[in-house]
Amino acid sequence: MDTLSSIFLCLIFAWICIQLLQYSLAGIRRNDISRKLLPPGPKPFPLIGNLFELGDKPHLSLTKLSQRYGPIISLQLGQLTTVVVSSSSLAKQILQNHDRIFCNRTVPDGIRGSCNHSQYGLPWLPVSPKWRNLRKISNSYLFAAKVLDANKANRQVKVQQLIDDVCESMSKGEAVDVGRAAFATTMNLLSGTIFSVDLADHPSSDAARKFKDNFAGIMENVGKPNLVDYFPLLRKLDPQGIKRHLTKYFRETVVFFNGMIDQRLESRKRHQYVTSCDMLDILLNISEEGNEDMDETQVKHLLLDLFVAGTDTTSVTLEWAMVELLRNPEVMLKAQAELEEVIGKGKLVEESVIVHLPYLQAILKETFRLHPAVPLLLPRRAESDVEIGGYIVPKGAQVLVNVWAIGRDPGTWDNPSHFKPERFLGLENEIDVMGRNFELIPFGGGRRICPGLPLATRMLQLMLGSLINCFDWKLEDGVVPETMNMEEKFGLTLQIAHPLRAVPNKS
C-alpha cells in the first residue's frame, strides 16, 4: 500500500506541474496556434487530451475519427500533439513529397531508455551519416538480391521442415496452430539466415528458450501505450514499468547475441574455418574492415532489429492470409489450381517460379491491404511547420499514417471490406508494396521503407504457396467460414485475437 500511495502522490504532483506549465504557456500557445491552421479533430479534455479516444484498437478508433473529421486529423494525447493521415494522397505528401521534414521518428520512451537502443536501432536513428551508412550496409550486404539468392537453399530447407511438421500433425489427426507454426518457421528462416542455426528447433536449449521468451516480452511491451510518452514528467517514475521490463529483455537478448558472436569469432580464428556467408559473417567482416559505424555493439543492436522486425510481422501476415483463404474457399481453389498448373500438385514452391504465380502474389497483396502487420506504421516527427492537405502540421508533432484505413478507403477500393485478390490482376499500372503506390504501403515508404521487404516477401510466398499446394485445409471442430471470429488484437503488430487452428488433409 505504501508503494501505491507513493505512486499516487507522485502522479498528483506531476499533474499539478503539468497544469502549471500549461497555464504559464497558455498565452504564448494561444497566440501561436491562432496563426496556425491545425487539422480538425475532437475537442481535447483538460490534461489527458484525447487519450480516451484511442481505446484498445487505435487503428479502428482513428479510422472512425477520420470518417467524421476528414482524412487528416489532429489529437492532443496528453502533452503530445499527434496528426493522423488516412488517405493515400496525404500519405504520399508525408512519405514522399515532404519526406525530408518527416524522415525522423518520435521515439517511444521504452526504446529510448532500454540499453540506449534509440542510438543504435536502425528504425529509430535520425537520418544522419551513421543512419545512411547502416542503411547502405543493409541494402547492399544483407537484403540485396544476389545475397538473398545465395541463401535461397536455406529457405527451401526451412519450408520443407514446415511441411514435414504439418504432415506429422496430419498423421496424428491434430489441428495446426497456423500462427505458431508460421512463427517457428519464420524464426528458423531468420536465425538460419543470420546465424546458420535453427533457434526454434532447440526447445531444450535454455539459451534459445530464454531468447524466445525475451523476444516475446519485447514485442508485448513495445506495443503497449505508455503514459510516459504522453506525460514526459512521469519518465523517472516509469509507472507502467515498461522501460524497466524492456531494459531487462534487451539486456538478456544482447547477452544471447554476445554468446553467438563470441562463438563465431572463436571459430573464425581457426585455420580450417570455412565462412558460412550468413549475415553474422558479413557484419563481422564489415566490422573487421574498420567501419566505424559497425562495431560489435552496433552488430548486436542490428541483429535485434532484424528479429523484431522480421519474425512477428511475417508470421502474422501468413496467419491472416490463411484466415482469409479459409473464409473464401473459392479463392483457395483458384490459388491451388494456379499452383497445380505451374508446379504440380503437392510440391513445394520454389523462388524461381514465383514470377509465374500472379494469383498467389495477388493474395498476399490483398492480405497486406486488409491486414497490414503494422497498421499505423512507426511514428514520424515533423521537423518544422509544414502544410499538408490545407492544414498546418506543427513542428515537433507526432505523425501517424493509418495504413489500415488507407487499405479500406472506399474512395480507392471497390467493396473495400471484401477479400478479392482479383483487384490486383490485369492492372495497366501494377500496384506493388515497394513504396511507390501509396494505396498499398504495408512496409512504409520513402527513405525509411522497411529494408527487409525483399526477404519478407520471399518468405511469405514460399510458406503460403507451399502450405496450400501440399494440403487441403478445413477449420477445426466444425467451424464454418461464416462464423469465424475475425476480431483483431492491437499491439506492435495487428494479430488475430483468436489463433487460427486448421486441420490439414493431403491434397
XYZ file of C-alpha atoms in Angstrom:
507
model
C 0.000 0.000 0.000
C 2.914 2.347 0.764
C 4.197 1.901 -2.785
C 0.773 2.569 -4.275
C 0.354 5.659 -2.109
C 3.738 6.968 -3.198
C 2.932 6.436 -6.846
C -0.437 8.180 -6.386
C 1.182 11.193 -4.692
C 3.805 11.407 -7.427
C 1.110 11.316 -10.090
C -0.776 14.128 -8.326
C 2.419 16.169 -8.132
C 3.113 15.553 -11.796
C -0.439 16.594 -12.663
C -0.007 19.885 -10.765
C 3.294 20.552 -12.534
C 1.723 19.915 -15.906
C -1.211 22.179 -15.114
C 1.116 24.992 -14.024
C 3.243 24.559 -17.117
C 0.221 24.589 -19.385
C -1.140 27.676 -17.640
C 2.151 29.561 -17.932
C 2.406 28.793 -21.610
C -1.274 29.334 -22.375
C -0.864 32.878 -23.632
C 2.048 32.014 -25.893
C 0.347 28.921 -27.267
C -2.957 30.717 -27.803
C -1.327 33.372 -29.939
C 0.824 30.826 -31.726
C -1.989 28.412 -32.526
C -4.216 31.243 -33.713
C -1.740 31.741 -36.534
C -1.809 28.080 -37.463
C -4.472 26.080 -39.157
C -4.289 22.772 -37.326
C -6.119 19.776 -38.789
C -9.599 19.234 -37.331
C -10.275 16.757 -34.568
C -12.206 16.086 -31.388
C -12.006 18.649 -28.600
C -9.413 17.590 -26.020
C -10.173 17.207 -22.333
C -8.015 19.064 -19.817
C -4.723 17.319 -19.027
C -5.437 13.991 -20.752
C -6.421 15.492 -24.096
C -7.864 12.881 -26.455
C -6.324 9.802 -24.848
C -9.726 8.207 -24.240
C -10.467 8.488 -27.966
C -7.868 5.819 -28.768
C -9.397 2.811 -26.996
C -7.803 -0.631 -27.229
C -7.850 -0.642 -31.048
C -6.349 2.727 -32.054
C -6.244 1.899 -35.777
C -10.023 1.417 -35.754
C -10.738 4.405 -33.468
C -8.616 6.694 -35.635
C -10.337 5.413 -38.778
C -13.745 6.309 -37.309
C -12.457 9.764 -36.356
C -11.168 10.284 -39.895
C -14.597 9.368 -41.257
C -16.019 12.115 -39.052
C -13.389 14.851 -39.357
C -11.636 14.079 -42.643
C -8.501 12.291 -43.925
C -6.161 14.436 -41.796
C -6.947 14.956 -38.127
C -5.161 16.241 -35.040
C -5.379 14.972 -31.487
C -3.818 16.035 -28.223
C -2.518 12.912 -26.479
C -1.511 14.280 -23.100
C 1.236 16.729 -23.996
C 1.919 15.157 -27.385
C 0.315 16.766 -30.438
C -0.465 13.993 -32.910
C -1.531 14.241 -36.546
C -3.039 11.227 -38.314
C -3.422 10.868 -42.083
C -5.780 8.265 -43.541
C -5.667 8.688 -47.326
C -3.155 7.608 -49.962
C -2.721 11.131 -51.325
C -1.844 12.537 -47.897
C 0.399 9.561 -47.147
C 2.302 10.448 -50.300
C 2.657 14.001 -49.009
C 4.166 12.718 -45.766
C 6.310 9.845 -47.050
C 7.469 11.222 -50.396
C 6.821 14.895 -51.142
C 7.852 16.103 -47.671
C 9.954 13.098 -46.694
C 12.829 15.345 -45.626
C 10.638 17.020 -42.999
C 9.062 13.781 -41.736
C 12.041 11.423 -42.059
C 12.787 11.215 -38.320
C 10.895 9.341 -35.619
C 9.010 10.115 -32.477
C 10.955 7.666 -30.309
C 8.956 5.874 -27.567
C 10.390 6.241 -24.082
C 10.703 2.472 -23.731
C 13.008 2.330 -26.755
C 14.972 5.406 -25.715
C 15.614 4.115 -22.218
C 16.399 0.462 -22.999
C 20.135 -0.149 -23.474
C 20.316 3.089 -25.480
C 18.668 1.257 -28.364
C 17.471 4.517 -29.912
C 21.149 5.391 -30.501
C 21.773 2.170 -32.437
C 18.455 0.845 -33.765
C 18.130 1.470 -37.496
C 14.357 2.098 -37.324
C 14.830 4.794 -34.650
C 18.054 6.581 -35.542
C 17.636 10.075 -37.013
C 18.627 10.457 -40.644
C 22.360 11.123 -40.409
C 25.647 9.854 -41.874
C 25.520 6.930 -39.422
C 21.959 6.055 -40.415
C 22.837 6.278 -44.136
C 25.818 4.002 -43.690
C 23.787 1.395 -41.792
C 21.049 1.612 -44.383
C 23.600 1.124 -47.153
C 25.013 -1.920 -45.376
C 21.514 -3.393 -45.030
C 20.596 -2.783 -48.666
C 23.939 -3.850 -50.143
C 25.090 -6.702 -47.918
C 22.039 -8.130 -46.162
C 18.988 -7.756 -48.418
C 20.468 -7.350 -51.902
C 19.023 -9.750 -54.477
C 22.354 -11.533 -55.006
C 22.730 -12.102 -51.241
C 19.197 -13.463 -50.905
C 19.678 -15.644 -53.990
C 22.800 -17.160 -52.452
C 20.784 -18.158 -49.381
C 17.656 -19.481 -51.060
C 18.577 -23.138 -50.440
C 18.362 -22.466 -46.706
C 14.855 -21.038 -47.099
C 13.812 -24.076 -49.130
C 15.017 -26.400 -46.357
C 13.065 -24.463 -43.713
C 9.864 -24.560 -45.752
C 10.322 -28.321 -46.192
C 10.616 -28.605 -42.402
C 7.345 -26.684 -42.057
C 5.625 -29.095 -44.444
C 7.097 -32.068 -42.550
C 5.736 -30.693 -39.268
C 2.284 -30.257 -40.805
C 2.462 -33.813 -42.167
C 3.199 -35.053 -38.655
C 0.153 -33.226 -37.303
C -1.950 -34.647 -40.145
C -0.827 -38.200 -39.375
C -1.904 -37.711 -35.761
C -5.222 -36.169 -36.788
C -4.315 -32.941 -34.995
C -5.135 -29.388 -35.955
C -2.282 -26.989 -36.698
C -1.888 -23.705 -34.844
C -1.070 -21.813 -38.030
C 0.336 -18.710 -36.340
C 2.636 -20.714 -34.073
C 3.865 -22.882 -36.951
C 4.472 -19.786 -39.077
C 6.339 -18.080 -36.230
C 8.622 -21.076 -35.661
C 9.370 -21.336 -39.380
C 9.987 -17.603 -39.669
C 12.264 -17.706 -36.619
C 14.255 -20.546 -38.183
C 14.386 -18.834 -41.556
C 15.789 -15.698 -39.956
C 18.101 -17.400 -37.484
C 19.377 -19.681 -40.256
C 19.963 -16.677 -42.492
C 21.672 -14.709 -39.696
C 23.430 -17.366 -37.565
C 23.188 -20.604 -39.593
C 21.338 -22.014 -36.554
C 17.688 -23.012 -36.121
C 16.685 -21.351 -32.856
C 13.091 -22.596 -32.870
C 14.232 -26.193 -33.297
C 16.022 -26.319 -29.975
C 13.334 -26.146 -27.267
C 15.685 -27.988 -24.902
C 18.277 -25.251 -25.221
C 17.961 -22.915 -22.240
C 19.645 -20.088 -24.156
C 17.346 -20.418 -27.158
C 14.234 -20.681 -24.981
C 15.300 -17.621 -22.999
C 15.891 -15.736 -26.214
C 12.382 -16.540 -27.466
C 10.820 -15.524 -24.114
C 12.711 -12.231 -24.128
C 11.702 -11.599 -27.700
C 8.019 -12.111 -26.800
C 8.457 -9.694 -23.891
C 9.936 -7.045 -26.165
C 7.053 -7.350 -28.603
C 4.465 -7.105 -25.825
C 5.964 -4.078 -24.079
C 6.831 -2.063 -27.178
C 3.225 -2.454 -28.309
C 1.720 -1.121 -25.063
C 0.580 2.528 -24.898
C 2.958 4.208 -22.449
C 1.817 7.114 -20.270
C 5.389 8.430 -20.234
C 5.174 9.143 -23.967
C 2.207 11.432 -23.313
C 3.393 12.889 -19.990
C 7.215 13.147 -20.061
C 7.277 14.337 -16.434
C 6.452 10.744 -15.473
C 9.648 9.450 -17.101
C 11.533 8.840 -13.854
C 8.531 7.097 -12.319
C 8.004 4.684 -15.226
C 4.514 3.986 -13.740
C 3.744 1.004 -16.001
C 7.227 -0.494 -15.718
C 7.593 -0.594 -19.496
C 11.117 0.820 -19.581
C 12.168 -1.446 -16.718
C 10.830 -4.556 -18.437
C 12.245 -3.628 -21.835
C 15.665 -2.929 -20.340
C 15.679 -6.427 -18.836
C 14.609 -8.084 -22.099
C 17.045 -6.066 -24.182
C 19.979 -6.828 -21.895
C 19.285 -10.555 -21.806
C 18.847 -10.648 -25.589
C 22.124 -8.808 -26.067
C 23.786 -11.351 -23.755
C 22.446 -14.104 -26.022
C 23.883 -12.311 -29.067
C 27.187 -11.910 -27.225
C 27.384 -15.674 -26.917
C 26.629 -16.212 -30.612
C 29.180 -13.583 -31.663
C 31.912 -14.832 -29.315
C 31.409 -18.380 -30.573
C 31.664 -17.209 -34.181
C 34.763 -15.101 -33.509
C 36.474 -18.118 -31.968
C 35.567 -20.239 -34.993
C 36.898 -17.594 -37.372
C 40.313 -17.764 -35.732
C 40.768 -21.378 -36.781
C 42.673 -22.003 -39.987
C 40.162 -24.579 -41.193
C 37.203 -22.221 -40.751
C 35.006 -22.004 -43.848
C 32.828 -18.891 -43.992
C 29.128 -19.612 -43.900
C 28.287 -16.394 -45.782
C 25.444 -15.778 -43.341
C 24.549 -12.304 -42.109
C 26.690 -12.578 -38.979
C 29.794 -13.335 -41.029
C 29.001 -10.416 -43.331
C 28.566 -7.990 -40.416
C 31.744 -9.196 -38.693
C 33.668 -8.792 -41.956
C 32.454 -5.199 -42.217
C 33.366 -4.576 -38.573
C 36.871 -6.000 -39.003
C 37.418 -3.793 -42.026
C 37.309 -0.846 -39.641
C 33.862 0.524 -40.456
C 33.323 2.979 -37.614
C 29.533 2.570 -37.769
C 29.625 -1.226 -37.487
C 31.384 -2.168 -34.269
C 30.343 -5.143 -32.148
C 27.773 -3.111 -30.188
C 26.126 -1.955 -33.403
C 26.104 -5.527 -34.726
C 24.125 -6.682 -31.679
C 21.549 -3.903 -31.967
C 21.145 -4.513 -35.698
C 20.572 -8.213 -35.049
C 17.905 -7.289 -32.515
C 16.157 -5.099 -35.095
C 16.255 -7.883 -37.670
C 14.481 -10.306 -35.348
C 11.957 -7.789 -34.024
C 11.048 -6.531 -37.491
C 11.158 -9.868 -39.255
C 9.530 -12.594 -37.188
C 6.189 -11.434 -35.829
C 5.238 -9.297 -38.837
C 5.831 -12.162 -41.259
C 4.082 -14.858 -39.230
C 1.092 -12.593 -38.500
C 0.689 -11.825 -42.214
C 0.784 -15.512 -43.123
C -1.826 -16.318 -40.469
C -4.153 -13.583 -41.785
C -3.684 -14.896 -45.345
C -4.687 -18.396 -44.263
C -7.673 -16.992 -42.359
C -8.906 -15.209 -45.474
C -8.374 -18.256 -47.685
C -10.407 -20.433 -45.316
C -13.140 -17.769 -45.212
C -13.135 -17.586 -49.010
C -12.830 -21.168 -50.310
C -13.325 -20.070 -53.918
C -10.107 -18.042 -53.644
C -8.311 -21.032 -52.149
C -9.413 -23.216 -55.063
C -8.198 -20.661 -57.626
C -4.825 -20.434 -55.913
C -4.474 -24.217 -55.760
C -5.422 -24.507 -59.434
C -2.720 -21.993 -60.384
C -0.130 -23.833 -58.303
C -1.087 -27.214 -59.770
C -0.801 -25.862 -63.311
C 2.566 -24.174 -62.765
C 4.463 -26.558 -60.452
C 2.276 -29.615 -59.956
C 0.066 -30.567 -57.023
C 1.704 -31.378 -53.708
C 5.103 -29.797 -54.484
C 6.965 -27.088 -52.650
C 7.033 -23.643 -54.178
C 10.479 -22.539 -55.318
C 11.544 -18.935 -55.628
C 12.271 -19.270 -59.341
C 8.570 -19.889 -60.134
C 7.066 -17.071 -58.061
C 7.028 -14.793 -61.090
C 4.692 -17.304 -62.774
C 2.210 -17.253 -59.861
C 0.396 -13.904 -60.179
C -2.681 -15.054 -58.260
C -0.580 -16.124 -55.266
C 1.101 -12.713 -55.315
C -2.315 -11.045 -55.540
C -3.499 -12.975 -52.462
C -0.597 -11.602 -50.445
C -1.215 -8.063 -51.689
C -4.857 -8.354 -50.701
C -3.783 -9.618 -47.261
C -1.439 -6.640 -46.883
C -4.318 -4.339 -47.867
C -6.838 -5.665 -45.357
C -4.462 -6.718 -42.575
C -1.262 -4.638 -42.540
C 1.032 -6.060 -39.874
C 1.892 -2.587 -38.505
C -1.393 -0.703 -39.028
C -0.116 2.766 -38.067
C 3.483 2.280 -39.266
C 6.207 3.607 -36.970
C 5.594 7.203 -35.871
C 7.203 10.151 -37.687
C 8.054 13.570 -36.264
C 7.661 16.918 -38.015
C 10.998 18.763 -38.081
C 9.324 22.068 -38.989
C 5.878 23.543 -39.624
C 4.560 22.299 -42.951
C 1.279 22.497 -44.847
C -0.384 19.155 -45.539
C -3.827 18.915 -47.086
C -4.539 22.593 -46.460
C -3.649 22.408 -42.762
C -0.504 23.065 -40.759
C 1.340 20.192 -39.120
C 3.325 21.938 -36.377
C 6.984 21.350 -35.642
C 7.501 18.544 -33.136
C 4.159 16.877 -33.807
C 3.953 13.100 -33.941
C 2.629 11.945 -37.326
C 0.908 8.598 -37.840
C -0.003 7.087 -41.200
C -3.060 4.860 -40.803
C -2.367 2.256 -43.487
C -5.237 0.132 -42.127
C -7.660 2.931 -43.044
C -5.960 3.559 -46.399
C -6.390 -0.096 -47.323
C -10.125 0.134 -46.633
C -10.772 3.538 -48.201
C -13.953 3.256 -50.351
C -12.675 6.154 -52.430
C -9.787 3.981 -53.584
C -11.064 0.406 -53.437
C -14.308 -1.137 -54.701
C -16.003 -3.199 -51.973
C -13.060 -2.498 -49.653
C -14.150 -4.913 -46.906
C -14.226 -7.898 -49.285
C -11.203 -10.165 -49.786
C -10.795 -10.021 -53.562
C -7.295 -10.750 -54.944
C -8.586 -10.265 -58.485
C -8.435 -6.494 -57.914
C -4.640 -6.767 -58.335
C -4.737 -8.689 -61.623
C -4.650 -7.173 -65.095
C -3.867 -3.643 -63.962
C -2.245 -1.352 -66.506
C -0.211 0.240 -63.731
C 0.543 -2.648 -61.406
C 0.227 -1.905 -57.702
C 3.036 -3.320 -55.598
C 4.214 -2.998 -51.996
C 7.552 -1.361 -52.790
C 6.506 2.063 -51.527
C 5.700 3.512 -54.947
C 1.928 3.024 -54.727
C 0.622 4.768 -51.634
C -2.667 2.893 -51.778
C -0.697 -0.138 -50.521
C 2.208 0.625 -48.170
C 2.415 -2.133 -45.531
C 6.208 -1.645 -45.381
C 6.047 2.144 -45.315
C 7.552 4.391 -47.951
C 10.191 6.988 -48.651
C 13.728 6.673 -47.398
C 12.564 4.836 -44.261
C 10.763 1.995 -46.016
C 11.492 -1.317 -44.295
C 14.822 -2.615 -45.689
C 13.808 -6.231 -45.008
C 10.936 -6.073 -47.518
C 12.652 -8.313 -50.146
C 13.291 -11.096 -47.618
C 9.820 -10.858 -46.069
C 8.007 -11.188 -49.405
C 10.123 -14.178 -50.445
C 9.459 -15.945 -47.154
C 5.709 -15.321 -47.323
C 5.385 -16.506 -50.900
C 7.273 -19.718 -50.182
C 5.393 -20.581 -46.979
C 1.887 -19.693 -48.114
C 2.222 -21.260 -51.570
C 3.654 -24.497 -50.175
C 1.049 -24.818 -47.421
C -1.909 -24.531 -49.768
C -0.325 -26.621 -52.550
C 0.666 -29.533 -50.305
C -2.534 -29.699 -48.237
C -6.240 -29.137 -48.281
C -7.415 -27.315 -45.163
C -10.563 -27.151 -43.099
C -11.433 -25.362 -39.884
C -11.242 -27.196 -36.557
C -14.288 -28.512 -34.703
C -16.829 -27.918 -37.432
C -16.350 -24.140 -37.543
C -17.681 -22.739 -40.808
C -16.320 -19.676 -42.667
C -19.416 -17.617 -41.891
C -18.868 -17.921 -38.123
C -15.101 -17.353 -37.986
C -14.056 -14.835 -35.349
C -12.123 -12.048 -37.109
C -11.501 -9.915 -34.021
C -8.175 -8.091 -34.049
C -5.681 -7.648 -31.224
C -3.737 -4.397 -31.433
C -0.079 -4.287 -30.421
C 3.238 -3.749 -32.119
C 1.662 -5.944 -34.789
C -2.016 -6.427 -35.613
C -2.739 -10.018 -34.670
C -5.862 -12.126 -34.914
C -7.301 -12.262 -31.384
C -8.270 -15.922 -31.641
C -5.429 -18.002 -33.119
C -6.270 -19.917 -36.268
C -6.382 -23.689 -35.845
C -6.881 -25.630 -39.055
C -6.876 -29.309 -39.952
C -4.651 -30.375 -42.886
C -5.521 -33.131 -45.319
C -3.430 -34.474 -48.175
C -4.202 -32.524 -51.330
